[in-house]
Tab-separated table of C-alpha atoms and ligand atoms in Angstrom:
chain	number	residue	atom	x	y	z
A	65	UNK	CA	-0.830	12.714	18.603
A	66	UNK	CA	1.687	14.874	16.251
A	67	UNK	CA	4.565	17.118	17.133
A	68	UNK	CA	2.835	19.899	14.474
A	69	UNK	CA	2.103	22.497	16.767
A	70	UNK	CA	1.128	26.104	16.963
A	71	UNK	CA	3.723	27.773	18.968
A	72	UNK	CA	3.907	31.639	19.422
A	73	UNK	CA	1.463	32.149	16.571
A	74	UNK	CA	3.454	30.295	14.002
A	75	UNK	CA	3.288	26.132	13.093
A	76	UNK	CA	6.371	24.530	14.147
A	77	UNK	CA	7.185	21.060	13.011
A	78	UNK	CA	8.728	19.866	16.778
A	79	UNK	CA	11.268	22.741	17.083
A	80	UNK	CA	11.460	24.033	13.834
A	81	UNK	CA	9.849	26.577	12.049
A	82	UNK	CA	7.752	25.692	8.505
A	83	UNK	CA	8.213	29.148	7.671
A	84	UNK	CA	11.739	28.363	7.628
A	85	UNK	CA	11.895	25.261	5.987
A	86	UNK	CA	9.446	27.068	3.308
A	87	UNK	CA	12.366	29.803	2.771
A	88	UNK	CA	15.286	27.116	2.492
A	89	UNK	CA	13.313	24.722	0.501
A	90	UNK	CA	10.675	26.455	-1.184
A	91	UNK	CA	6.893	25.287	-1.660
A	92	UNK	CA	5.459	22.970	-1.997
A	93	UNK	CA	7.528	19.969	0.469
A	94	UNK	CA	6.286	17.299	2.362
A	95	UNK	CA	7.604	17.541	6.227
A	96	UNK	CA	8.217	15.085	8.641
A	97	UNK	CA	8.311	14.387	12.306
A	98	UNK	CA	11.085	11.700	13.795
A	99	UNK	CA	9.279	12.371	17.243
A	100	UNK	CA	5.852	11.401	15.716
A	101	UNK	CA	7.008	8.538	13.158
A	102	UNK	CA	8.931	7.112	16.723
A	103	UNK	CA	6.276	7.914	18.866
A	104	UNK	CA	4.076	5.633	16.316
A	105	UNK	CA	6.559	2.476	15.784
A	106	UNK	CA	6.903	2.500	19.363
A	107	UNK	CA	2.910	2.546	20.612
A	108	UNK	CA	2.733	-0.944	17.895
A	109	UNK	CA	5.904	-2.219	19.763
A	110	UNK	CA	4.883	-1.616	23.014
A	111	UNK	CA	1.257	-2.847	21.942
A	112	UNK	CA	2.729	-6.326	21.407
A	113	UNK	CA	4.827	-6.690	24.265
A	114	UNK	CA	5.181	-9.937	25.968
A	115	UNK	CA	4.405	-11.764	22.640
A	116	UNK	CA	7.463	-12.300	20.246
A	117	UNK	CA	6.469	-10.217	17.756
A	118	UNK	CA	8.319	-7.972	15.483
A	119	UNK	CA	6.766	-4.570	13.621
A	120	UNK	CA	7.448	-4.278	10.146
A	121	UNK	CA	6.327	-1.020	8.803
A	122	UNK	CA	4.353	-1.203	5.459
A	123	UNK	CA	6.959	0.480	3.223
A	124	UNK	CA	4.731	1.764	0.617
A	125	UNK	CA	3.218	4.025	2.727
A	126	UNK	CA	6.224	6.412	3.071
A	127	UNK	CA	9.132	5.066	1.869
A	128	UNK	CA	12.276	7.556	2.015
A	129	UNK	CA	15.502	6.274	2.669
A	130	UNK	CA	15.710	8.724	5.617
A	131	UNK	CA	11.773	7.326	6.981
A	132	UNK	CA	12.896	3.584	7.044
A	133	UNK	CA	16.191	4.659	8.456
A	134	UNK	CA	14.522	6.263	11.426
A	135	UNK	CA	12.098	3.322	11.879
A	136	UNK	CA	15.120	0.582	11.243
A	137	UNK	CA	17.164	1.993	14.159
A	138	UNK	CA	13.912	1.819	16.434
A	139	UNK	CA	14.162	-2.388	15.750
A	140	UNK	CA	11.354	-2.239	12.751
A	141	UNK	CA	11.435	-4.898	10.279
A	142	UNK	CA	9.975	-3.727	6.257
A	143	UNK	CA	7.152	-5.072	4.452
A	144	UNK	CA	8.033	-4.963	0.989
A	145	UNK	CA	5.668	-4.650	-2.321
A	146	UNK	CA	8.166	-4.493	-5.245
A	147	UNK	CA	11.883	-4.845	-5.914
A	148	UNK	CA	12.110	-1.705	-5.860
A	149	UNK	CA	11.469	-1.459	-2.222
A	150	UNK	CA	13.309	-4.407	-1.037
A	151	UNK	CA	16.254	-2.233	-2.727
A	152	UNK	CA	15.563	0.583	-1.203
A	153	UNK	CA	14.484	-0.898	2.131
A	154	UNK	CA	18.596	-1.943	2.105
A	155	UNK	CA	19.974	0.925	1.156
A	156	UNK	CA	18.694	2.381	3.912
A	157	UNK	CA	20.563	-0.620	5.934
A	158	UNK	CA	17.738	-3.238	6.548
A	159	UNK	CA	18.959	-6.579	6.734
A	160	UNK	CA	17.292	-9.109	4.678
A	161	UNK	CA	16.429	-11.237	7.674
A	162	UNK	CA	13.944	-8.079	8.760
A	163	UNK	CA	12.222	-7.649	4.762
A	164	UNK	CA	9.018	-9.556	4.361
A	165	UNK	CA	7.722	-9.546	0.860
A	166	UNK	CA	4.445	-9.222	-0.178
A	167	UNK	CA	2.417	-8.585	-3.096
A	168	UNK	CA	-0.334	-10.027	-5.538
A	169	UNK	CA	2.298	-10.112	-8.272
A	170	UNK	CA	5.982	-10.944	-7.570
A	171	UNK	CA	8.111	-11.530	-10.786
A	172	UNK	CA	10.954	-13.995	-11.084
A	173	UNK	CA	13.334	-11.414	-11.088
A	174	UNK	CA	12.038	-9.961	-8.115
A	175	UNK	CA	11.906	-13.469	-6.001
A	176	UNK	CA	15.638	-14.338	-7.234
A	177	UNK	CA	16.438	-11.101	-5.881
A	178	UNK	CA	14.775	-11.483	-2.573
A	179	UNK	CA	16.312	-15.049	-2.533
A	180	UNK	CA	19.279	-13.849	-2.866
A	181	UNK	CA	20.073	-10.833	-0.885
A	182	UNK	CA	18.201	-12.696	2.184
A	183	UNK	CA	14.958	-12.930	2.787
A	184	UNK	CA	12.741	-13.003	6.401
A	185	UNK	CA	9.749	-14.840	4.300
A	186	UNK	CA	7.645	-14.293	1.400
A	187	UNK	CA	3.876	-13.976	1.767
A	188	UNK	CA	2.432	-16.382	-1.547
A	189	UNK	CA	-0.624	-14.926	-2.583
A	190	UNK	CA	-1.144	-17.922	-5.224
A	191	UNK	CA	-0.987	-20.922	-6.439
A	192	UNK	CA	0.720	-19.925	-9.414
A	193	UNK	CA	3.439	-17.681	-7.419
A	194	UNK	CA	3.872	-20.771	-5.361
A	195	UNK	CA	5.000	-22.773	-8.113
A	196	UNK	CA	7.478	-19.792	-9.550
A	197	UNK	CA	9.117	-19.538	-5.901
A	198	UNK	CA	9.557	-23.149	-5.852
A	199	UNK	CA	11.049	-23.133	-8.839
A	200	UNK	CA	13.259	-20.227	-8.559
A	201	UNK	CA	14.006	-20.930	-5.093
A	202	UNK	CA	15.414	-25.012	-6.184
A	203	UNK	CA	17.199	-23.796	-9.176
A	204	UNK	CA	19.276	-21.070	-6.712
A	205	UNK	CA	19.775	-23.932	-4.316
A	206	UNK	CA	17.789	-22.172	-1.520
A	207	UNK	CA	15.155	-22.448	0.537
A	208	UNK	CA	11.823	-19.693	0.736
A	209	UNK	CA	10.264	-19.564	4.291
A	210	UNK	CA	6.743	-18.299	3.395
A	211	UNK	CA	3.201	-17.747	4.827
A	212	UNK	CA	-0.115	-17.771	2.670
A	213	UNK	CA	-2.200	-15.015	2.483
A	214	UNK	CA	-5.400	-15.955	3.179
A	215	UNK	CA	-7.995	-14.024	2.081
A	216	UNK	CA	-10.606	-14.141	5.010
A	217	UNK	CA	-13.970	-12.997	3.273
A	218	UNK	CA	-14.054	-10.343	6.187
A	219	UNK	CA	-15.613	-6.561	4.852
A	220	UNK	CA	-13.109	-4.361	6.292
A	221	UNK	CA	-15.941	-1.327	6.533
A	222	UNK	CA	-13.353	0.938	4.206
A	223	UNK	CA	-13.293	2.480	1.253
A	224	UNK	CA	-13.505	0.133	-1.746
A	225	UNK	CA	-10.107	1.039	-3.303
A	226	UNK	CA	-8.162	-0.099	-0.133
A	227	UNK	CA	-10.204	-3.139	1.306
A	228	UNK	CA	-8.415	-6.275	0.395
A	229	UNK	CA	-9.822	-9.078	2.476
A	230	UNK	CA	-13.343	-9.577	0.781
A	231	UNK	CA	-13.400	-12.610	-1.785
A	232	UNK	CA	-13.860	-10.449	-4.484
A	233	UNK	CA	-10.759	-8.601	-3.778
A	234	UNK	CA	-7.630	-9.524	-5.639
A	235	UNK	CA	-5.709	-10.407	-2.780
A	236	UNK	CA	-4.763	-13.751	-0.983
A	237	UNK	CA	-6.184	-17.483	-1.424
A	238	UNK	CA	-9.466	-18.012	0.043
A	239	UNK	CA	-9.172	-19.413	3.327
A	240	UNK	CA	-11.360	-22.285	2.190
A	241	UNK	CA	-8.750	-23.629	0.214
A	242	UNK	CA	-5.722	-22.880	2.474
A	243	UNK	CA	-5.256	-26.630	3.990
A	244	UNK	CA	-4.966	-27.575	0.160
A	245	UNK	CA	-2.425	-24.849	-1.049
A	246	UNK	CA	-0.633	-25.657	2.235
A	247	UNK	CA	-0.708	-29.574	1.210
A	248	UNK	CA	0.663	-28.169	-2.266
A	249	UNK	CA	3.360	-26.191	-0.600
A	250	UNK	CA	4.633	-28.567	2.169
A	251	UNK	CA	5.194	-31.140	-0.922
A	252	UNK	CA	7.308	-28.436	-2.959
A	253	UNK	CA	10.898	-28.191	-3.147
A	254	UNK	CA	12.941	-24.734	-2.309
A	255	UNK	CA	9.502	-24.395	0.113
A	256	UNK	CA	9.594	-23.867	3.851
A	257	UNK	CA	6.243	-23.415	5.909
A	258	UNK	CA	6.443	-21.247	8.369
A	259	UNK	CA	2.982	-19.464	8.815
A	260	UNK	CA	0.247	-17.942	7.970
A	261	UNK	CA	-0.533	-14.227	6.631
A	262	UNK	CA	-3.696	-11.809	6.439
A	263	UNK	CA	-4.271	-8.350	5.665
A	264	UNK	CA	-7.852	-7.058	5.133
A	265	UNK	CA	-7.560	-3.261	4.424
A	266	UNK	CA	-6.454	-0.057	5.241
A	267	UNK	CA	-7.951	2.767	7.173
A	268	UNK	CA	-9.694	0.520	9.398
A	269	UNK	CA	-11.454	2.481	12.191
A	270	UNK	CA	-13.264	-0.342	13.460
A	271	UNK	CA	-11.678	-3.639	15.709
A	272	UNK	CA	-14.428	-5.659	14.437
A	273	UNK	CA	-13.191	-7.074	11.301
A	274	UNK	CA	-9.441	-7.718	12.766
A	275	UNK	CA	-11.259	-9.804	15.226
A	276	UNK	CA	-13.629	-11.650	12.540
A	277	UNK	CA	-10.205	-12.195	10.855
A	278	UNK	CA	-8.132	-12.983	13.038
A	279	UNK	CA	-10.414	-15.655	14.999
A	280	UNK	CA	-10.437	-17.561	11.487
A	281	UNK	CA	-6.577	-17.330	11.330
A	282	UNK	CA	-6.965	-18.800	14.765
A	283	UNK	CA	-9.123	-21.408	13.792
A	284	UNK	CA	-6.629	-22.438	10.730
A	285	UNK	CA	-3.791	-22.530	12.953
A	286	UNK	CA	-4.732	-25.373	14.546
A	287	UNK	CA	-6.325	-26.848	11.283
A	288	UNK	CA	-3.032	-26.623	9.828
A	289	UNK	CA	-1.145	-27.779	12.544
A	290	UNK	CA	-3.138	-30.974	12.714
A	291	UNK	CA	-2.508	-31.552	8.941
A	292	UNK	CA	1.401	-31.668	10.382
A	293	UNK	CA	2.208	-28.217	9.213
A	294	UNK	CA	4.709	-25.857	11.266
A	295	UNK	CA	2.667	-22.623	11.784
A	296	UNK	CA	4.864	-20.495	14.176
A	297	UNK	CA	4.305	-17.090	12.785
A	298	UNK	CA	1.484	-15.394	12.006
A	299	UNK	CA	1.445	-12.286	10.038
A	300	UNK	CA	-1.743	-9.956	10.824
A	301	UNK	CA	-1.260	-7.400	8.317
A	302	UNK	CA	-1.513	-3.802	8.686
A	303	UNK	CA	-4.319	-1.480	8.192
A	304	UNK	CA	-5.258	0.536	11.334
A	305	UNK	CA	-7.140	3.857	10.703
A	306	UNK	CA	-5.879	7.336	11.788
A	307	UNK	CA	-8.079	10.307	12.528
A	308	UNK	CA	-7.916	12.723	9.644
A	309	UNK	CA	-9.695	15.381	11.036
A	310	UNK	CA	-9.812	16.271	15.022
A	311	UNK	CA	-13.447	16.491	15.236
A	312	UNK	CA	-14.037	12.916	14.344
A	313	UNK	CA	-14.149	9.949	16.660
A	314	UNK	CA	-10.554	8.438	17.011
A	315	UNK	CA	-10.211	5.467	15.540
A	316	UNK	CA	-9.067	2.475	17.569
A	317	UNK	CA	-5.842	2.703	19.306
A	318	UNK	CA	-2.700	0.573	18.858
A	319	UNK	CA	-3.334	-0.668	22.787
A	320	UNK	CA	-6.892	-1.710	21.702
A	321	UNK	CA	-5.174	-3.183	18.838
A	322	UNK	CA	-2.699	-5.069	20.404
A	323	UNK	CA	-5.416	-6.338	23.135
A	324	UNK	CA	-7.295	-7.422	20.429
A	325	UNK	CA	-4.380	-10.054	18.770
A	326	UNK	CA	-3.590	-11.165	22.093
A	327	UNK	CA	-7.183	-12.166	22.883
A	328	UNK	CA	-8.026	-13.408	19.371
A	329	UNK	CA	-4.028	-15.436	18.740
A	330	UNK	CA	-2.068	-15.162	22.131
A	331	UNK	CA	-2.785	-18.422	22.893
A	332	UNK	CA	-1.050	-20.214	20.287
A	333	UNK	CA	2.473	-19.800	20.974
A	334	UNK	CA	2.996	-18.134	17.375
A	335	UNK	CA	5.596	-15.339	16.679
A	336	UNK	CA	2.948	-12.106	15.963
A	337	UNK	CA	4.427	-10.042	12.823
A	338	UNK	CA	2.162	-6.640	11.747
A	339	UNK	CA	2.673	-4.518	8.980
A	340	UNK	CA	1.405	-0.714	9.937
A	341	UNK	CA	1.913	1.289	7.309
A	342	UNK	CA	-0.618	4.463	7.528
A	343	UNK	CA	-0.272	4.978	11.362
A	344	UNK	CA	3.224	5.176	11.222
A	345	UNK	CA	3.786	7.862	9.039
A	346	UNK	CA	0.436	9.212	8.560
A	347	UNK	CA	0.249	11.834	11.033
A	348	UNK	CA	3.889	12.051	10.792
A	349	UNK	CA	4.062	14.482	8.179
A	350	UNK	CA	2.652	17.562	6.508
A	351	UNK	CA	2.230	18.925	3.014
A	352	UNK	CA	2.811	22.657	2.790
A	353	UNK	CA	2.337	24.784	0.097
A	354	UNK	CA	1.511	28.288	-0.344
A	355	UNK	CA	-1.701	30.485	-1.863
A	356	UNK	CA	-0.961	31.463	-5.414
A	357	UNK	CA	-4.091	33.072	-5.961
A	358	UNK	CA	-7.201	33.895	-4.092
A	359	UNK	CA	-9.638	34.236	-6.917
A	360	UNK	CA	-12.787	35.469	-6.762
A	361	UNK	CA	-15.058	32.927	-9.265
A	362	UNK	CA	-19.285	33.008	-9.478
A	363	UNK	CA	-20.231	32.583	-5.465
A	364	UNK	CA	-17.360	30.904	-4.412
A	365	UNK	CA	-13.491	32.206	-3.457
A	366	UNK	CA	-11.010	29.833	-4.767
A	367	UNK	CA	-7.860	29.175	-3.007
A	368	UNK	CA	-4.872	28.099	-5.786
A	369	UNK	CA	-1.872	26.859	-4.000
A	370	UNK	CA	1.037	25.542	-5.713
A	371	UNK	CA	0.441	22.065	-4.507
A	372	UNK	CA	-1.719	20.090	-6.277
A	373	UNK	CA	-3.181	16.739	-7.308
A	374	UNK	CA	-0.119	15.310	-8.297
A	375	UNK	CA	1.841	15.763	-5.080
A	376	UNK	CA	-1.222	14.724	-3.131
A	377	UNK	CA	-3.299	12.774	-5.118
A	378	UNK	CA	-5.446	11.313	-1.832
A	379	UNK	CA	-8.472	13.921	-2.266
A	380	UNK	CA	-9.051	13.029	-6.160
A	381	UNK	CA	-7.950	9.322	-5.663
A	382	UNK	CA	-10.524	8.068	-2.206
A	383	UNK	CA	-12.575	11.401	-1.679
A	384	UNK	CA	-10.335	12.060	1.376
A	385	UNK	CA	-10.372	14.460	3.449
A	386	UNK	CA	-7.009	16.450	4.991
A	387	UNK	CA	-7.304	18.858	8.000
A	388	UNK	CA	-5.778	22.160	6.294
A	389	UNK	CA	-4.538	24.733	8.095
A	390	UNK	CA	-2.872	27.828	7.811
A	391	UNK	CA	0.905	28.330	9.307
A	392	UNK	CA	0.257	31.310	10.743
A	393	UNK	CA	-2.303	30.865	13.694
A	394	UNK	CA	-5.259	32.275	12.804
A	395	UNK	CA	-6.754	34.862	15.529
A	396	UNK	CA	-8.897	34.212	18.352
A	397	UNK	CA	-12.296	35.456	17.032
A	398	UNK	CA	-11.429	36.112	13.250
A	399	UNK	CA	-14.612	34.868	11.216
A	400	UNK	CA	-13.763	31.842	8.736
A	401	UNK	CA	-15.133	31.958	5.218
A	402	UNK	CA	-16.006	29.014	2.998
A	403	UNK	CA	-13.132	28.210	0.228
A	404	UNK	CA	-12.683	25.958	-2.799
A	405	UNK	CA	-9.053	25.072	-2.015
A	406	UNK	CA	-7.600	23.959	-5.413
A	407	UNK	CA	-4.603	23.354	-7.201
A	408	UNK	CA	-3.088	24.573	-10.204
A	409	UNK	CA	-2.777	20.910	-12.747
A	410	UNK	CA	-5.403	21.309	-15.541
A	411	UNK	CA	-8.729	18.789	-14.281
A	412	UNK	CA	-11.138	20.020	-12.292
A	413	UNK	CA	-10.309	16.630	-10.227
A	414	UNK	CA	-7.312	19.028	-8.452
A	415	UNK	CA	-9.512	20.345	-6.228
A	416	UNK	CA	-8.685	19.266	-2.212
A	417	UNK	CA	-11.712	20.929	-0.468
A	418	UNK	CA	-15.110	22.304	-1.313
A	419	UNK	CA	-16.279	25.154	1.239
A	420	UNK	CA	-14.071	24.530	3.746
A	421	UNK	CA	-14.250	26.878	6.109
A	422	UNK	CA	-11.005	28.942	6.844
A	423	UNK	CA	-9.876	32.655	8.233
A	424	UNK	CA	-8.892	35.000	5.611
A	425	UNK	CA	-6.121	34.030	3.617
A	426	UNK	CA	-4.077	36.532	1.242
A	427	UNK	CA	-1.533	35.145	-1.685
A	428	UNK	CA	1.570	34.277	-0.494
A	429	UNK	CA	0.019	32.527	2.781
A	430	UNK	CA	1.235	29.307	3.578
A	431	UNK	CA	-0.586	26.145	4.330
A	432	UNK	CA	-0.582	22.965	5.936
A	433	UNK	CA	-2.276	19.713	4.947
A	434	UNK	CA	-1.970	17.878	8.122
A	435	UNK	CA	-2.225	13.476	7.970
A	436	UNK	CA	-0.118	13.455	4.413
A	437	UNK	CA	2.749	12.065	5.628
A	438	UNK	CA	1.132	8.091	4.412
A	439	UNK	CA	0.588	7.457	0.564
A	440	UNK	CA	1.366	10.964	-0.065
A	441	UNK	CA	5.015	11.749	-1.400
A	442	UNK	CA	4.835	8.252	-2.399
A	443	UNK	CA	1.872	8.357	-4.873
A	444	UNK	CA	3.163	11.981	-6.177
A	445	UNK	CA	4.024	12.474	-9.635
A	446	UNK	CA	5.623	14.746	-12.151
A	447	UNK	CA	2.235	15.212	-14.177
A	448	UNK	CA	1.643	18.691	-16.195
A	449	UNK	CA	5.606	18.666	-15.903
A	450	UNK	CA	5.585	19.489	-12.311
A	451	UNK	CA	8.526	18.623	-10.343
A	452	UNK	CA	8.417	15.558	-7.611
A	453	UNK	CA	7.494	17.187	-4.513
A	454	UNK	CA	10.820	17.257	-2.192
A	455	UNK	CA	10.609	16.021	1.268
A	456	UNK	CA	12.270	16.984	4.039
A	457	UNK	CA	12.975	15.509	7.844
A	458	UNK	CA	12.619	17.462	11.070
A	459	UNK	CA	14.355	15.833	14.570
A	460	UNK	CA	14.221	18.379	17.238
A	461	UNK	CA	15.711	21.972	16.133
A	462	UNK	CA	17.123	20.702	13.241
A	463	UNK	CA	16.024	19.459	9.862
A	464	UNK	CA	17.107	18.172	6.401
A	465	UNK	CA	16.133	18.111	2.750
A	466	UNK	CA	15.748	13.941	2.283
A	467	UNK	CA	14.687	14.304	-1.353
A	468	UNK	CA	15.884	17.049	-3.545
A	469	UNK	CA	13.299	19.146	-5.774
A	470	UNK	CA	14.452	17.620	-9.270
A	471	UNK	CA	15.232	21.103	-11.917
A	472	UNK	CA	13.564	21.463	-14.739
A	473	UNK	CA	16.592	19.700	-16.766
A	474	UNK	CA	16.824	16.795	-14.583
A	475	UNK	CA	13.066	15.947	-15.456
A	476	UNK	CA	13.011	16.941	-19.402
A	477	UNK	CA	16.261	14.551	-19.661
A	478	UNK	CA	14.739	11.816	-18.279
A	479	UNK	CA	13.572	11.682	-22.236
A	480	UNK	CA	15.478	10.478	-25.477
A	481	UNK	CA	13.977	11.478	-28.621
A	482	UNK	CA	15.240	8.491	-30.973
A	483	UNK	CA	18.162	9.363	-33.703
A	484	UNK	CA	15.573	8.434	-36.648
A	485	UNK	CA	13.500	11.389	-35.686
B	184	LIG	C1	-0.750	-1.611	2.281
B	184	LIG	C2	-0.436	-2.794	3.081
B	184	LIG	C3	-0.153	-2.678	4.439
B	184	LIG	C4	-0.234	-1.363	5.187
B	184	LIG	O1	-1.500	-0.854	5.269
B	184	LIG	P1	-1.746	0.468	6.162
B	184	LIG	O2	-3.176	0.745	6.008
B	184	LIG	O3	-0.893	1.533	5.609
B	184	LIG	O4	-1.379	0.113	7.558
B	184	LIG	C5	0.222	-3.813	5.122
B	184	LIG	N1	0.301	-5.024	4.499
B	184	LIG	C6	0.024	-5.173	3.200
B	184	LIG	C7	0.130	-6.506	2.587
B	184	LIG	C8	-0.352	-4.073	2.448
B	184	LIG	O5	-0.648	-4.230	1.154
């Protein structure tokens, strides 16, 4: 459920206007809901209730200062994939104590900087990184609570760009080996044991894997705890799917979800982290942007908008598919008619739609691709010299431009063409 609603013929974003935020902002922006992103944190919370347990959204999915703001003041810790984030996650006031850090790749720097502006644990993902936090974490005189990611050998039935917890997959230890990295890390200096972690995927629209998954974390648990190791929090990842079209089946809900962990880990006592990325701000926000062009080509009408690949890259990147609708409500009866909605970067990869059906639409008209507000502002970029998308926060009646639309000289200045040139 989204607060993007038709409303008097028009699409309102809760109680305000798009057409209005497209005349104060101009097009294209990314648009978000505080109802919806609350609405989502608080269906995980309320999911996990009567465990300890403790949400901590998956940063990278939307990560404006504004976003995690919202989400911080709701009691949501931050998962972390970069020092970059952690930075950002406290600007935007999130106590160390509530940052988990994960990643396949965490540089000294970054685990010295974790260390050191506090920490709630880092999830190892190696032996190697082990070693490095050990080491970092000694010579700073401090200690690293951490978890091992465990890499489950589970197929998360996704696409293959965004399923982690197969063997093959980059991510995590295999689970095989776990009571011997755990050995390794109980033995290390700077090293605290606290749990264990696992993350198989995102866009999950099935419970079976989380339950293949989590029944082994269950299993090594009490492995782990017979080997004398302190296992009192378990982090379960993130990864649910959301539906991104309303004729599909829904995907699982964050009730089923939360059943699910109960059934599969309740019984061990362990504090139950999760790290939701996608359904928090998925559905959460829109990318609008307006017809340039309708051009006739050779049996197909092409729609050019001004948005394009590089402010949504999701279509070209995983084959995705985004709902796309038109802000003014189309009218009972009208006849659709197939488009090629496109955008305006030079590949013929910007192209969002083939034949999608939609009512007439003149230039000027704006639209709406609904489900963008996860790994869509975030994975934007500036290519064919087009400014980073802006994004902008609606709460109620009233909303705000979180990210300004960088001018032409703010981009081109970014460069330095060297004195010996
Ligand atoms: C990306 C990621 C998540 C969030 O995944 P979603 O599908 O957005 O919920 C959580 N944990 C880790 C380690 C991730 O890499």
């Amino acid at each position: 459920m989204d607060h993007f609603l038709y409303r008097d013929g028009e699409l309102f974003a809760e109680d305000v206007r798009i057409a209005d935020v497209a005349a104060a902002v101009g097009t294209p922006f990314y648009l978000y809901s505080t109802a919806t992103l609350t609405r989502h944190y608080q269906l995980f919370d309320e999911a996990l209730s009567g465990m300890d347990h403790m949400v901590c959204y998956a940063m990278k999915a939307a990560s404006n200062q504004a976003i995690l703001r919202t989400l911080a003041e709701l009691g949501a810790g931050m998962d972390v994939v970069s020092g970059g984030e952690y930075a950002r996650a406290k600007a935007a006031g999130v106590p160390g104590d509530k940052i988990v850090f994960s990643g396949v790749g965490k540089t000294r720097a970054e685990i010295r900087q974790a260390l050191e502006g506090g920490i709630r644990q880092f999830n190892v993902e190696s032996e190697p990184e082990l070693r490095i936090l050990s080491e970092v974490a000694a010579a700073l005189g401090k200690t690293a609570p951490i978890t091992v990611r465990v890499n489950p050998d589970v197929d998360a039935k996704t696409h293959e760009k965004i399923a982690t917890g197969k063997s093959e997959n980059k991510f995590g230890i295999p689970i095989a080996k776990a009571r011997e990295v755990y050995a390794e890390a109980a033995a290390l200096p700077g090293i605290e044991v606290i749990g264990i972690d696992v993350h198989i995927g995102s866009q999950l629209t099935d419970l079976a894997p989380y339950e293949l998954a989590y029944q082994k974390v269950a299993e090594l648990t009490e492995q782990l705890r017979a080997d004398g190791h302190t296992i009192k929090r378990l982090d379960l990842g993130g990864g649910l799917g959301i539906p991104y079209t309303r004729s599909n089946e829904a995907p699982p809900l964050p009730s089923d979800y939360g059943a699910l962990i109960k059934r599969t880990v309740g019984h061990l006592g362990c504090e139950i982290e999760i790290e939701p990325g996608r359904l928090i701000a998925g559905n959460a926000g829109i990318l609008v942007s307006r017809v340039i062009y309708v051009k006739q080509g050779e049996g197909r009408q092409f729609l050019i908008l001004d948005g394009a690949m590089n402010d949504l890259i999701r279509p070209a990147m995983y084959d995705a598919y985004h709902d796309i609708v038109p802000v003014v409500e189309p009218e009972a009866g009208i006849e659709y008619q197939p488009y090629d909605i496109v955008g305006p970067v030079c590949e013929s990869g910007d192209t969002f739609a083939k034949n999608r059906m939609m009512p007439p639409l003149k230039d000027g008209a704006l639209v709406a691709f609904r489900s963008a507000g996860a790994y869509g502002a975030v994975m934007a970029s500036e290519y064919n010299t087009r400014p980073l998308v802006p994004e902008v926060l609606a709460k109620g009646d009233q909303f705000a431009v979180i990210r300004h639309r960088p001018d032409f000289d703010e981009i081109i200045n970014r460069d330095t063409i060297p004195p010996w040139l």
